PDB file of C-alpha atoms in Angstrom:
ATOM      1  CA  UNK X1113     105.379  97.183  98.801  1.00  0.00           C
ATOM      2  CA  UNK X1114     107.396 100.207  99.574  1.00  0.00           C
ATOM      3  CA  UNK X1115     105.671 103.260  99.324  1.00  0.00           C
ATOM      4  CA  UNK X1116     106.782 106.876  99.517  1.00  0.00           C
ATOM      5  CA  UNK X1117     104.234 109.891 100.540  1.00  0.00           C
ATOM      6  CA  UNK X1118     104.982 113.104 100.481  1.00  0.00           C
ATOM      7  CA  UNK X1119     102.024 115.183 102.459  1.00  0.00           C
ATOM      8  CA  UNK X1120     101.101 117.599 100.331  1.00  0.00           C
ATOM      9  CA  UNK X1121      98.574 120.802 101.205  1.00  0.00           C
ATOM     10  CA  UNK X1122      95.588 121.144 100.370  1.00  0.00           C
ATOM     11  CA  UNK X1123      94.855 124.348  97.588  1.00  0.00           C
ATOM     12  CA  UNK X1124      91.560 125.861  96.724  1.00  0.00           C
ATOM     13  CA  UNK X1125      89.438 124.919  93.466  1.00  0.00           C
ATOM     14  CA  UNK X1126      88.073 127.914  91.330  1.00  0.00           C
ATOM     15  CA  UNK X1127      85.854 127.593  88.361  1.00  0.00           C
ATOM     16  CA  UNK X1128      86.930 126.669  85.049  1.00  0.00           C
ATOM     17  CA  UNK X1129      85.858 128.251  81.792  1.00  0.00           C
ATOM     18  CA  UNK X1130      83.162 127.654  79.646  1.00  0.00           C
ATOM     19  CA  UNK X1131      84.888 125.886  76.943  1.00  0.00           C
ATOM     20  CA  UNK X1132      84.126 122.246  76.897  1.00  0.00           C
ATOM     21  CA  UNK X1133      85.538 119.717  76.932  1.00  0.00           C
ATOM     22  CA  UNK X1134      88.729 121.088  77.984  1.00  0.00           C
ATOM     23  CA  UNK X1135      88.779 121.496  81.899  1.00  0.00           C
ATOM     24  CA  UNK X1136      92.293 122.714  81.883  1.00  0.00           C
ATOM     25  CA  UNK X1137      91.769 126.609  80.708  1.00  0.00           C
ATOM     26  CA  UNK X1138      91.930 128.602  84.123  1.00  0.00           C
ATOM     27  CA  UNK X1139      90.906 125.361  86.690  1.00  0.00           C
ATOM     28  CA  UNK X1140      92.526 125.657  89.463  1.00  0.00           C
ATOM     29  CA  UNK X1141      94.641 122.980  92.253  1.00  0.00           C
ATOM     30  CA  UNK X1142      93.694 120.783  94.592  1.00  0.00           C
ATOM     31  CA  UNK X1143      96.555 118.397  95.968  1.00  0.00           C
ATOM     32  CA  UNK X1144      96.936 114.364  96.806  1.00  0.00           C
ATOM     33  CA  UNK X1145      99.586 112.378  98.198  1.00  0.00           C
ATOM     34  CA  UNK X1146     102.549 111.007  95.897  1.00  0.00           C
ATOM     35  CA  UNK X1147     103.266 107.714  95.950  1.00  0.00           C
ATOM     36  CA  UNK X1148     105.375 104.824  94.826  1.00  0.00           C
ATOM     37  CA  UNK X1149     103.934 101.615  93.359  1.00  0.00           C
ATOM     38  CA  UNK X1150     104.478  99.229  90.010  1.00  0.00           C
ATOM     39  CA  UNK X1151     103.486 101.005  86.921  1.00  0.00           C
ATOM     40  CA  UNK X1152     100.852  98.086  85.794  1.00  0.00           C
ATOM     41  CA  UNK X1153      99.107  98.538  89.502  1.00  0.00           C
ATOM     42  CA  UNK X1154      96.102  99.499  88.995  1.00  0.00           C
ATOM     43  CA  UNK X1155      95.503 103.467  89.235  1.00  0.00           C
ATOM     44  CA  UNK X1156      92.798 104.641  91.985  1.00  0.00           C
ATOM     45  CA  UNK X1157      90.201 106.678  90.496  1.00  0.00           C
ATOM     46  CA  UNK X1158      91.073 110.199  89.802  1.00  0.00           C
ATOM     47  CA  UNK X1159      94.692 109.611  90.075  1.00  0.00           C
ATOM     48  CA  UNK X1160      97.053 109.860  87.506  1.00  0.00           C
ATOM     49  CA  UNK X1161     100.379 107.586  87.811  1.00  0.00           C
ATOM     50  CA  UNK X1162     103.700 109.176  86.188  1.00  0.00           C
ATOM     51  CA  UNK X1163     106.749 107.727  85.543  1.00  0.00           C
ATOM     52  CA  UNK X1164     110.048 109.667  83.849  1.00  0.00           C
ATOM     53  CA  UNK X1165     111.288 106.838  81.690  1.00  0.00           C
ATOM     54  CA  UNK X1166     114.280 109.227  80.112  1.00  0.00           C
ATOM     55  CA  UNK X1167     115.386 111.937  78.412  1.00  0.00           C
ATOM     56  CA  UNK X1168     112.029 114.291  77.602  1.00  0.00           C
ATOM     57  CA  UNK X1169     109.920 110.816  77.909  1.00  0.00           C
ATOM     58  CA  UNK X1170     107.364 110.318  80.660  1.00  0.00           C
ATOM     59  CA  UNK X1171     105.040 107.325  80.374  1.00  0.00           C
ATOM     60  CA  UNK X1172     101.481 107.909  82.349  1.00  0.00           C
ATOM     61  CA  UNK X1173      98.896 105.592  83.237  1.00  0.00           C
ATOM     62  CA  UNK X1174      95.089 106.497  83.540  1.00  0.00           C
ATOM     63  CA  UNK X1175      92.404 104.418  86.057  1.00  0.00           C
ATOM     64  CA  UNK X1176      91.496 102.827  82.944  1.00  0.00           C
ATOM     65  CA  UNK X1177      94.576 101.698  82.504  1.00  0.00           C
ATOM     66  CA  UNK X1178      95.484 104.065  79.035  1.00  0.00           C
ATOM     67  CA  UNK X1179      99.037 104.368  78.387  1.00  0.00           C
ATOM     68  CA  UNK X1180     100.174 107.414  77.149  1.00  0.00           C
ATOM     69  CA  UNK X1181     103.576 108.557  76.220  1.00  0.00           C
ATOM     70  CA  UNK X1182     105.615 112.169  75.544  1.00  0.00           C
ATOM     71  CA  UNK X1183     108.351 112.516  73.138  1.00  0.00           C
ATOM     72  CA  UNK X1184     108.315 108.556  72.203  1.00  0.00           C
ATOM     73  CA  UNK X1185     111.682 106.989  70.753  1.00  0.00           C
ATOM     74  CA  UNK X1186     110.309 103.763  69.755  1.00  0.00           C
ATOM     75  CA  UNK X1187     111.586 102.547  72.861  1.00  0.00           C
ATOM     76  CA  UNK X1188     109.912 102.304  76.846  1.00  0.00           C
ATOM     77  CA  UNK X1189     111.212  99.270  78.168  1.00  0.00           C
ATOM     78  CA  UNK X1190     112.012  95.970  78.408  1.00  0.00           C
ATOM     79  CA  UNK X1191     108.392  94.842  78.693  1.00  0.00           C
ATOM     80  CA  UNK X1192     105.622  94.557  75.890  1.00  0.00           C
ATOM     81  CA  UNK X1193     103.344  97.502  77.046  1.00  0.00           C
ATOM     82  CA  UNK X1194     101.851  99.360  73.869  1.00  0.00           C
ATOM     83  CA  UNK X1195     101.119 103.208  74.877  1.00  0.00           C
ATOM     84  CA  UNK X1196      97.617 103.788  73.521  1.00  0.00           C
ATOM     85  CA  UNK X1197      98.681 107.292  72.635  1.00  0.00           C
ATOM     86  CA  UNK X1198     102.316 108.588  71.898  1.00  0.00           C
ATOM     87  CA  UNK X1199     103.283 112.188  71.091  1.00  0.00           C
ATOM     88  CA  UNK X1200     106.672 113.196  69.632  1.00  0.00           C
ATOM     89  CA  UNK X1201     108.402 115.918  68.509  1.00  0.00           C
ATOM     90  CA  UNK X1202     111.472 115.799  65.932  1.00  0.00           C
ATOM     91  CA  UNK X1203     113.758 118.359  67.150  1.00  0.00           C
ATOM     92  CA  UNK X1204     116.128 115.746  67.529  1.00  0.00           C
ATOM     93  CA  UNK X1205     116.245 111.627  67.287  1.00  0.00           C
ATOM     94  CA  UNK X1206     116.014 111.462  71.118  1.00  0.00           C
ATOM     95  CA  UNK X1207     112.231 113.072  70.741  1.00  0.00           C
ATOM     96  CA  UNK X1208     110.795 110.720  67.891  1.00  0.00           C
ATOM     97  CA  UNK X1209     110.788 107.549  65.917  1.00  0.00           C
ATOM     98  CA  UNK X1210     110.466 107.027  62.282  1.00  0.00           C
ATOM     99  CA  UNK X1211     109.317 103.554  63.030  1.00  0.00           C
ATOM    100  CA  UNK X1212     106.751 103.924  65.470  1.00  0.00           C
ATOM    101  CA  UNK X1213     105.348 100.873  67.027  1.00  0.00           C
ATOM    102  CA  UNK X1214     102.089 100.143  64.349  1.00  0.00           C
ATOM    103  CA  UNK X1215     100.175  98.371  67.154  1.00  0.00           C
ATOM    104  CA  UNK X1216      99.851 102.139  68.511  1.00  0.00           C
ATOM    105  CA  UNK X1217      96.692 103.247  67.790  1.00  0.00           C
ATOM    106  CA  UNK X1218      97.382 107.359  68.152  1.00  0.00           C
ATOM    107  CA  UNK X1219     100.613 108.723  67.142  1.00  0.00           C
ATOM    108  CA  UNK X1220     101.022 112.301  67.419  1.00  0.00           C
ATOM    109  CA  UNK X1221     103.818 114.151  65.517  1.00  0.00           C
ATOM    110  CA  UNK X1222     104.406 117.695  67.127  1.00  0.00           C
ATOM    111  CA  UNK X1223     105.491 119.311  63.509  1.00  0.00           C
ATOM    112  CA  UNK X1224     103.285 119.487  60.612  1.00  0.00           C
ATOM    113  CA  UNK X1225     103.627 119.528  56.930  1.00  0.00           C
ATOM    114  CA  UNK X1226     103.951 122.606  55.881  1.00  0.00           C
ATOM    115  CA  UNK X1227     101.292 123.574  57.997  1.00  0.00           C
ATOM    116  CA  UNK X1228     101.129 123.751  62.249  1.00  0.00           C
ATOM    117  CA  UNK X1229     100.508 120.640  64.192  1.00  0.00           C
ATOM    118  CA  UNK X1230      96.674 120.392  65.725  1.00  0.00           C
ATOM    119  CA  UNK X1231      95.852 117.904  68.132  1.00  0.00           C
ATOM    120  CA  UNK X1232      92.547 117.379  69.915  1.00  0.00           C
ATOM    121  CA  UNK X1233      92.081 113.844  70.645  1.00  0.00           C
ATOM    122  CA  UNK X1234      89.092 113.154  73.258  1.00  0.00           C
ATOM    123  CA  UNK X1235      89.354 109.687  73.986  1.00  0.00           C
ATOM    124  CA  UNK X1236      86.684 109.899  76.733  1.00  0.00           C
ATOM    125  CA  UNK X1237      88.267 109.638  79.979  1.00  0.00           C
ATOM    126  CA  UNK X1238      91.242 111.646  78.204  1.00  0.00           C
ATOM    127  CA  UNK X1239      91.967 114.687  75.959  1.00  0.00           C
ATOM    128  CA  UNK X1240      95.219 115.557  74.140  1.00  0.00           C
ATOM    129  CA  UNK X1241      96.050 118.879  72.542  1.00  0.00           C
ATOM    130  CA  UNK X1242      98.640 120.407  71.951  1.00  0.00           C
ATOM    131  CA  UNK X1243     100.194 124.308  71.281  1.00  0.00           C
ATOM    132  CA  UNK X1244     102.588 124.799  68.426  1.00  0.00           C
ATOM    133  CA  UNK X1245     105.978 126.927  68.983  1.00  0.00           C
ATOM    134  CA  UNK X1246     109.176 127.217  67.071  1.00  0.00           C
ATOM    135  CA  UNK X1247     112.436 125.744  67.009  1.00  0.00           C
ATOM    136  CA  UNK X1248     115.548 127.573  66.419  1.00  0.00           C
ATOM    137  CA  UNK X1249     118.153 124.919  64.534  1.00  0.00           C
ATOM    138  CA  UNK X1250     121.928 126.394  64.599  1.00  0.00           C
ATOM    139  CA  UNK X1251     120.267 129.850  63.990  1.00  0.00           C
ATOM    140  CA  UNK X1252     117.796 128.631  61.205  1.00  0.00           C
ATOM    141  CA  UNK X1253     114.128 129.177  62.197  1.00  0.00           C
ATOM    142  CA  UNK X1254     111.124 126.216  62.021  1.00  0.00           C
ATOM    143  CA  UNK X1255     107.711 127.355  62.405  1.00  0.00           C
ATOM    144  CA  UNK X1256     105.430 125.289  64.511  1.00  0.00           C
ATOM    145  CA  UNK X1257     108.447 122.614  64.601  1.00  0.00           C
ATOM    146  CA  UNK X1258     107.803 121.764  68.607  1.00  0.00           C
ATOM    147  CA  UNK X1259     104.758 120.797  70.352  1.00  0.00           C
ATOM    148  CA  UNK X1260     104.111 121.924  73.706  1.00  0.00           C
ATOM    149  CA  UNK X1261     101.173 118.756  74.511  1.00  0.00           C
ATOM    150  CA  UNK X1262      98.722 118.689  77.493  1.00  0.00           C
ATOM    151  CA  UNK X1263      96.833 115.701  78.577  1.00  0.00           C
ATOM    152  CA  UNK X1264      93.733 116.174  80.338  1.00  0.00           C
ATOM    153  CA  UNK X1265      92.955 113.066  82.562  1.00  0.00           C
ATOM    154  CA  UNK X1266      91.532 112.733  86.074  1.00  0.00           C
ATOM    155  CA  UNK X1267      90.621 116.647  86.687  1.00  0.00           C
ATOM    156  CA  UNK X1268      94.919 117.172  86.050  1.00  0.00           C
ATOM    157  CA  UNK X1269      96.075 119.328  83.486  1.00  0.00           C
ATOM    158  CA  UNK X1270      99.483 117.987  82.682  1.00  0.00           C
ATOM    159  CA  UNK X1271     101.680 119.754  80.219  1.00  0.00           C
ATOM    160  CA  UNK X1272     104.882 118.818  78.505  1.00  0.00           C
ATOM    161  CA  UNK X1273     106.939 121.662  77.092  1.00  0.00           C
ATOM    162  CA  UNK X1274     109.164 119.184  74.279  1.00  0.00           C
ATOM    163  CA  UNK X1275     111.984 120.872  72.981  1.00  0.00           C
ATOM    164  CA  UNK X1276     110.803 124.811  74.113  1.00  0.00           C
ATOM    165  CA  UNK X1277     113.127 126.763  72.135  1.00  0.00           C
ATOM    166  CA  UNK X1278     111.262 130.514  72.674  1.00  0.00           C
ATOM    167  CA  UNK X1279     108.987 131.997  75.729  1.00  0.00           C
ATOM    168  CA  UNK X1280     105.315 131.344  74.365  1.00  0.00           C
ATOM    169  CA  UNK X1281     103.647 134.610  73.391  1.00  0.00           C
ATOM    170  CA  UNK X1282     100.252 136.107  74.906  1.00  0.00           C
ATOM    171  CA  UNK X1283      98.335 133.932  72.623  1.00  0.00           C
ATOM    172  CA  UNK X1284     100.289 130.696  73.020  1.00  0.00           C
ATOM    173  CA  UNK X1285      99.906 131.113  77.118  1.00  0.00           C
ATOM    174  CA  UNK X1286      96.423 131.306  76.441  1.00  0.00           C
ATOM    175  CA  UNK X1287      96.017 128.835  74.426  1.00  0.00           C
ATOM    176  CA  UNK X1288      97.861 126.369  77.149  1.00  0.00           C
ATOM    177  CA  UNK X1289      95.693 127.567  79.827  1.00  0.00           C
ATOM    178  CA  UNK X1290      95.868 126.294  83.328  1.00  0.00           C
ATOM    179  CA  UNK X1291      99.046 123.763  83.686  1.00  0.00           C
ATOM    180  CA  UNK X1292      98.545 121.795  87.488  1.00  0.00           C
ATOM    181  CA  UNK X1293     101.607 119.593  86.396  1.00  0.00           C
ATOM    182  CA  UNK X1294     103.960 120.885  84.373  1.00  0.00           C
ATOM    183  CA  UNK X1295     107.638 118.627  82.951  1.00  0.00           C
ATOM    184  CA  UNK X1296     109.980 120.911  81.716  1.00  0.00           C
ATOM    185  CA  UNK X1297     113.321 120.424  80.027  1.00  0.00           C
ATOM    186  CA  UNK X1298     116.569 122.265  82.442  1.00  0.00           C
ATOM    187  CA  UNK X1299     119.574 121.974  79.667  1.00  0.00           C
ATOM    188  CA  UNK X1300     119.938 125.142  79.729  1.00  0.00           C
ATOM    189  CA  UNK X1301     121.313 125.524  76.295  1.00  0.00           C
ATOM    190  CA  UNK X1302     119.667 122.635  73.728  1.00  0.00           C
ATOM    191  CA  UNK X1303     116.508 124.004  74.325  1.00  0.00           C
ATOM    192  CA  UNK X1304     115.745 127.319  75.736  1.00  0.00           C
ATOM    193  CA  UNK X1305     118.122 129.198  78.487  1.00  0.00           C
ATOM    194  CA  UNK X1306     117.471 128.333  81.684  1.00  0.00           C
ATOM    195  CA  UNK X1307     116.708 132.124  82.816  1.00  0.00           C
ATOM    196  CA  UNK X1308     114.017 132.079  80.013  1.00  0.00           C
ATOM    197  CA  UNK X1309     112.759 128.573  81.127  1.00  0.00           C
ATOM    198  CA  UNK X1310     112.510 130.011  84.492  1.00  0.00           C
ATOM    199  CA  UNK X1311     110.340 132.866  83.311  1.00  0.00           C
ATOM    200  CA  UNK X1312     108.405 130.124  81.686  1.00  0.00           C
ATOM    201  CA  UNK X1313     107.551 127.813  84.949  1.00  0.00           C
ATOM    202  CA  UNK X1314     106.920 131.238  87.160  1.00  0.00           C
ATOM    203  CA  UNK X1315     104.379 132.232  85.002  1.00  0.00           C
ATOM    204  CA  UNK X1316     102.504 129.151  84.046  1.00  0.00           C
ATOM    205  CA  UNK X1317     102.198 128.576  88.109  1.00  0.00           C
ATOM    206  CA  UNK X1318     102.167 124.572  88.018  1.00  0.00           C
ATOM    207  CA  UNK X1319     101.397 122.759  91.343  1.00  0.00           C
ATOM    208  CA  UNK X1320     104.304 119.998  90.276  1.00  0.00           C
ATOM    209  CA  UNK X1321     106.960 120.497  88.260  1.00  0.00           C
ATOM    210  CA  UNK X1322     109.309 117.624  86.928  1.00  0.00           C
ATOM    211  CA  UNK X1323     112.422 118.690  85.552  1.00  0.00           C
ATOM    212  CA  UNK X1324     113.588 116.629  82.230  1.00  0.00           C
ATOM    213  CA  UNK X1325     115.957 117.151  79.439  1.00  0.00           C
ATOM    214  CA  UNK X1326     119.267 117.265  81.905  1.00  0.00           C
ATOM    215  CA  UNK X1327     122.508 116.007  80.897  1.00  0.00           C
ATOM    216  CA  UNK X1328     125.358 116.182  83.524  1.00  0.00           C
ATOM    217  CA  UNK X1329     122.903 117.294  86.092  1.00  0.00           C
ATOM    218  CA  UNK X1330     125.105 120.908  86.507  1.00  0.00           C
ATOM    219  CA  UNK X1331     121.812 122.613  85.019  1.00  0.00           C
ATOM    220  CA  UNK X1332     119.703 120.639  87.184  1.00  0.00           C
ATOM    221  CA  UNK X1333     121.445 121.529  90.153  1.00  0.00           C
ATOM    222  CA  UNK X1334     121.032 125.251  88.848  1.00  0.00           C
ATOM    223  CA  UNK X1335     117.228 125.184  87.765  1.00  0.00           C
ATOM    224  CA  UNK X1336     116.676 123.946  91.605  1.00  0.00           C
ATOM    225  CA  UNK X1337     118.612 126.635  93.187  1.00  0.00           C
ATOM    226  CA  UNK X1338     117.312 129.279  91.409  1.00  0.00           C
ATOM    227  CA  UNK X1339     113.717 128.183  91.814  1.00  0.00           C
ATOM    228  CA  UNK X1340     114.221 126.998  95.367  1.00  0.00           C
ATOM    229  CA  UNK X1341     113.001 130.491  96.984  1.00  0.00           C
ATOM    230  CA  UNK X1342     109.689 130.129  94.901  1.00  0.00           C
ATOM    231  CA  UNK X1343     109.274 126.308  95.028  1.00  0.00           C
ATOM    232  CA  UNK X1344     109.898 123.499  97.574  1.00  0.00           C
ATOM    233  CA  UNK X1345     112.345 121.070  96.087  1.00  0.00           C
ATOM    234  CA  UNK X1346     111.670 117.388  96.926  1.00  0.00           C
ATOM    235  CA  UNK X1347     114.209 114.962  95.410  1.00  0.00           C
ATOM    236  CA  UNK X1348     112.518 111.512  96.866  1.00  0.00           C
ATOM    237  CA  UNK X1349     114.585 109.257  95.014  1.00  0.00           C
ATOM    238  CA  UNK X1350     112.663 107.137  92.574  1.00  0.00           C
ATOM    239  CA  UNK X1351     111.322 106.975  88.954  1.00  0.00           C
ATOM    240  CA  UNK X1352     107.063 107.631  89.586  1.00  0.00           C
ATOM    241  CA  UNK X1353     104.074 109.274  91.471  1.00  0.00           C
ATOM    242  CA  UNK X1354     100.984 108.694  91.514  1.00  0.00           C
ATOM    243  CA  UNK X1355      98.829 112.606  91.965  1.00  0.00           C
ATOM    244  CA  UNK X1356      95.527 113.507  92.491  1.00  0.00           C
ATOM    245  CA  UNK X1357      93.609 117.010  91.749  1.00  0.00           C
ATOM    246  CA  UNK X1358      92.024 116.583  95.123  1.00  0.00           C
ATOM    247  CA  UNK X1359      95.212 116.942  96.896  1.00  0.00           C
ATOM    248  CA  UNK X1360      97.908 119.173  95.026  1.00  0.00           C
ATOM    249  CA  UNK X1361     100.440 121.032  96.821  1.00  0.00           C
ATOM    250  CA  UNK X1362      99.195 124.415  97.884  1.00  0.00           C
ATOM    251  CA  UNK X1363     103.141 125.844  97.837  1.00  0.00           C
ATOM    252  CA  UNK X1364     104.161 124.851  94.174  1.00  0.00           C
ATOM    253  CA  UNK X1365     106.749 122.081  94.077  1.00  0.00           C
ATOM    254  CA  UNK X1366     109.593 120.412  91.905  1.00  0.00           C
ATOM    255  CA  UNK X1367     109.980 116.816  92.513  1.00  0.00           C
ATOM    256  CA  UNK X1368     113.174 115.628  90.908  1.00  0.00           C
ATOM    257  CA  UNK X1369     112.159 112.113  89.495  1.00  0.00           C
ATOM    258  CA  UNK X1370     115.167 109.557  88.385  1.00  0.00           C
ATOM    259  CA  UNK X1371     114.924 108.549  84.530  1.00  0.00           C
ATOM    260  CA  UNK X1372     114.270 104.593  85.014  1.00  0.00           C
ATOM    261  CA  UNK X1373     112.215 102.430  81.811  1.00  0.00           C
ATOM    262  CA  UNK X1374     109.851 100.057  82.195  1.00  0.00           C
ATOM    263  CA  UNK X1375     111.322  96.777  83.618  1.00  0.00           C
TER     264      UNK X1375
END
């Protein structure tokens, strides 16, 4: 099978808080090669495998073979995989499902009722959480409508912004902690401006970053050449890695995946 590697450097671990379970709070990188393989291959231990399926959706895959999806339509693919855990957020119909597939066992809304979204599902060889922010809707503010949701699997802290419509405050950035993979949406005008989503990725300091949320691919083209004099840009031409926290890159690094569903 083909397989792409990118050789990535080696980074430093530091110690992590004391809050347990969550690992993610202030742990720092590593680095692993990426690679290319089928998405029901079995995942080596303490790798996580990624795949951008479309829009703000990514589809990952844990050793033990979970399935977990971000921003879930209803919809990954021709095949009959069922995500063990799906997160959405309703911003718009391209971020959620009404009709969610019932043979998922954990759907996670990124809204609330009346009330902030709060997410802490351990499911033992992963967590979920997630940090509430707002959502700005043709200059009508919703509280707490977005989630910004971080999956904790394999050492990785993995975060997925949704439909960011404001910088996170002091408390929010705290509450996200330590992001060592980070998929962030580049529209630079549904969601937040691309200047302010740049501000976002310098600070949170991700190893990886996957763009999402493009269109045309004009504010893709921008996001990287804005960020290329802070990042490497690596555009390897296909749809998933697999990563490892014992080998993340020790220069932080956008990899540009193509949006491809499940066959």
């Amino acid at each position: 099978m083909i397989r792409y590697i990118l050789l990535l450097m080696l980074a430093t671990p530091a110690m992590a808080q004391d809050r347990v379970p969550s690992h993610c709070i202030a742990l720092a990188d590593a680095g692993t090669p990426v690679h290319r393989v089928a998405f029901a291959d079995p995942v080596a231990m303490g790798d996580v495998r990624i795949r951008y399926l479309d829009h703000a959706s990514f589809a990952l895959r844990t050793p033990q073979g979970k399935v977990l999806v971000t921003d879930y339509t209803g919809f990954i693919g021709g095949d009959d995989t069922v995500p063990d855990v799906v997160t959405m957020n309703n911003a718009h119909g391209t971020h959620w499902t009404a009709r969610p597939d019932p043979r998922v066992p954990h759907v996670l809304p990124g809204w609330g009722d009346g009330a902030a979204a709060e997410h802490y599902l351990d499911l033992g060889e992963v967590l979920v959480r997630n940090v509430p922010t707002d959502v700005m809707n043709r200059g009508v503010l919703r509280k707490d409508g977005n989630s910004i949701f971080i999956f904790e699997v394999a050492g990785l802290c993995i975060g997925h912004l949704g439909h960011l419509h404001h910088i996170p405050d002091a408390a929010q950035f705290a509450a996200i902690g330590r992001l060592d993979v980070l998929m962030v949406p580049v529209d630079g005008g549904y969601t937040l401006d691309l200047p302010s989503m740049m501000t976002v990725v310098r600070r949170l300091r991700s190893s990886v970053v996957f763009p999402m949320h493009w269109f045309s691919g004009a504010s893709l083209s921008a996001f990287l050449a804005e960020m290329g004099d802070q990042f490497q840009v690596v555009e390897p031409g296909i749809s998933q890695i697999d990563l490892s926290l014992a080998r993340l890159p020790k220069t932080p690094t956008i990899i540009v995946l193509e949006p491809e569903y499940l066959p």
